[in-house]
Amino acid sequence: MGGFSSKAAIVDKAMMAVLNRTSVTERALKNRAESMQIIREELDSQRVSLTDVNEFVSRLIDLGLVEALMQSFQDLRSLKDGDTVIDNVVLNVQTLALLGKFIESQEKMDSLDIITTLKEKVITRYSFDEGITRDLKNAIETISGTKEAETDKLAMLYSKQLSEFRANADALGVLQTMHQASNLPEVQKLCVKELYRMLDKNGNRKKLSQFDSLQKLLGMLVLHEGNALVCYTGLVILTEIASNLSDGDLGDLGKNKGCSFAVKQLYMHQESNVDLCQQALWLINALCRVDANVRVLHGVGGLAGINAALQRNPRKKGDGDDIKGLVLPQKVIKAVKRM
């Protein structure tokens, strides 16, 4: 563990003891608790040096400490010695809370769904102990808070990056940011808005019409298919681009997620967002310019999706001169008759 701890050898030995699960006897777990105490104290003391502690935490994660802590909760269920169980559980929880303070541990904790396990299983099993319950709640708040803080930090970073692409009307740069920030819905909203604004600048319409660019955009829209704000603007962009594609390129767009995405949007949002459904119909209208896409639409449930959306949002007169409901575009009408 290099020079970041004067007790490196002791901590290394303690770590090996924690990871050794060949025995779950009371004696072994008492020894394990002593080893956990050494690691917990070292984690706490290392906080004064951010670089050192990040290196230390990364090593613990790589060695499998988080998995060992979570498995230990399971092992302890067979133990009869209440004091040993309590000692181990408390140390496990406190150590998880300390690890939860560092970004280095977030990916591992997310992959193991630590928060859900602590909330639904561990806290229920040890609800009789006020101390453990308190420590568990603190651990959950710490792990959640660190994740939220990191998300906010990343969102700010990507927003700054987007401002640079905006200044240069760089649509491909925005598309790259969408992929880098694929798990940040707020950044996705900003990205699709920027793409729409710069569509007719700097040759961006042509750049985004390329197969690879369209597939990248569609991939992000499919990933966030439940986000109405992202998908509405995405559908507008796709419709604009589709209207100017050659028949061959339009067929490629249709069979490579274009048709299925539009139809799924009708299914997902027919009860909550009539404007989004209308935009999905405009995209389907553009796709129906080529016969191949009509066949693709039929294969992905297009007829049922269109009928369901129309039944849910029929065209009718609203207040005054206002007309509500969905408009069925001309090419869609013709396509429906052929499905």
XYZ file of N, CA, C and O in Angstrom, residues 205-206 208-211 214 238-254 286-287 289-290:
112
model
N -27.096 19.663 -39.923
C -28.163 18.783 -40.406
C -27.556 17.621 -41.198
O -27.951 16.465 -41.039
N -26.578 17.943 -42.035
C -25.914 16.903 -42.824
C -25.107 15.970 -41.932
O -25.115 14.750 -42.119
N -25.603 15.242 -38.752
C -26.486 14.401 -37.949
C -27.263 13.406 -38.801
O -27.842 12.453 -38.280
N -27.282 13.626 -40.120
C -27.978 12.708 -41.022
C -27.152 11.469 -41.330
O -27.682 10.512 -41.915
N -25.886 11.489 -40.962
C -25.045 10.316 -41.185
C -25.537 9.150 -40.310
O -25.997 9.348 -39.192
N -25.417 7.940 -40.831
C -25.957 6.759 -40.142
C -25.436 6.644 -38.706
O -26.210 6.429 -37.770
N -26.980 9.280 -36.406
C -28.387 8.976 -36.122
C -28.520 7.838 -35.119
O -29.375 7.876 -34.229
N -35.472 14.109 -35.153
C -35.515 12.956 -36.060
C -36.464 13.207 -37.234
O -36.175 12.826 -38.373
N -37.592 13.846 -36.966
C -38.553 14.141 -38.031
C -37.967 15.113 -39.036
O -38.109 14.944 -40.255
N -37.284 16.142 -38.528
C -36.631 17.128 -39.402
C -35.617 16.440 -40.307
O -35.553 16.690 -41.510
N -34.803 15.584 -39.721
C -33.755 14.900 -40.476
C -34.358 13.894 -41.455
O -33.960 13.811 -42.620
N -35.343 13.126 -40.986
C -35.958 12.092 -41.817
C -36.582 12.688 -43.078
O -36.558 12.072 -44.152
N -37.117 13.880 -42.968
C -37.800 14.513 -44.093
C -36.855 14.816 -45.245
O -37.300 15.016 -46.391
N -35.562 14.857 -44.955
C -34.584 15.216 -45.988
C -33.650 14.071 -46.369
O -32.710 14.276 -47.130
N -33.896 12.885 -45.824
C -33.044 11.737 -46.142
C -33.437 11.129 -47.492
O -34.593 11.220 -47.911
N -32.487 10.488 -48.132
C -32.799 9.723 -49.340
C -33.647 8.527 -48.941
O -33.700 8.153 -47.754
N -34.307 7.908 -49.914
C -35.152 6.750 -49.615
C -34.343 5.632 -48.954
O -34.809 4.990 -48.000
N -33.126 5.415 -49.445
C -32.287 4.359 -48.881
C -31.908 4.634 -47.441
O -31.993 3.746 -46.572
N -31.487 5.883 -47.165
C -31.105 6.255 -45.800
C -32.310 6.259 -44.858
O -32.202 5.905 -43.683
N -33.471 6.644 -45.412
C -34.692 6.639 -44.597
C -35.070 5.212 -44.223
O -35.508 4.949 -43.091
N -34.879 4.284 -45.159
C -35.144 2.874 -44.864
C -34.211 2.355 -43.786
O -34.629 1.598 -42.901
N -32.939 2.783 -43.842
C -31.980 2.379 -42.807
C -32.382 2.924 -41.443
O -32.279 2.226 -40.434
N -32.842 4.161 -41.417
C -33.287 4.751 -40.150
C -34.481 3.986 -39.596
O -34.542 3.691 -38.397
N -35.420 3.637 -40.476
C -36.626 2.947 -40.025
C -36.355 1.589 -39.427
O -36.889 1.249 -38.356
N -43.119 10.712 -41.734
C -41.898 10.885 -42.535
C -41.303 9.539 -42.922
O -40.840 9.344 -44.054
N -41.347 8.578 -42.009
C -40.784 7.254 -42.279
C -41.585 6.502 -43.341
O -41.034 5.691 -44.089
N -42.640 7.346 -46.040
C -42.350 7.698 -47.432
C -41.815 6.504 -48.210
O -41.972 6.425 -49.434
N -41.189 5.556 -47.527
C -40.673 4.361 -48.203
C -41.466 3.136 -47.745
O -41.798 2.997 -46.565
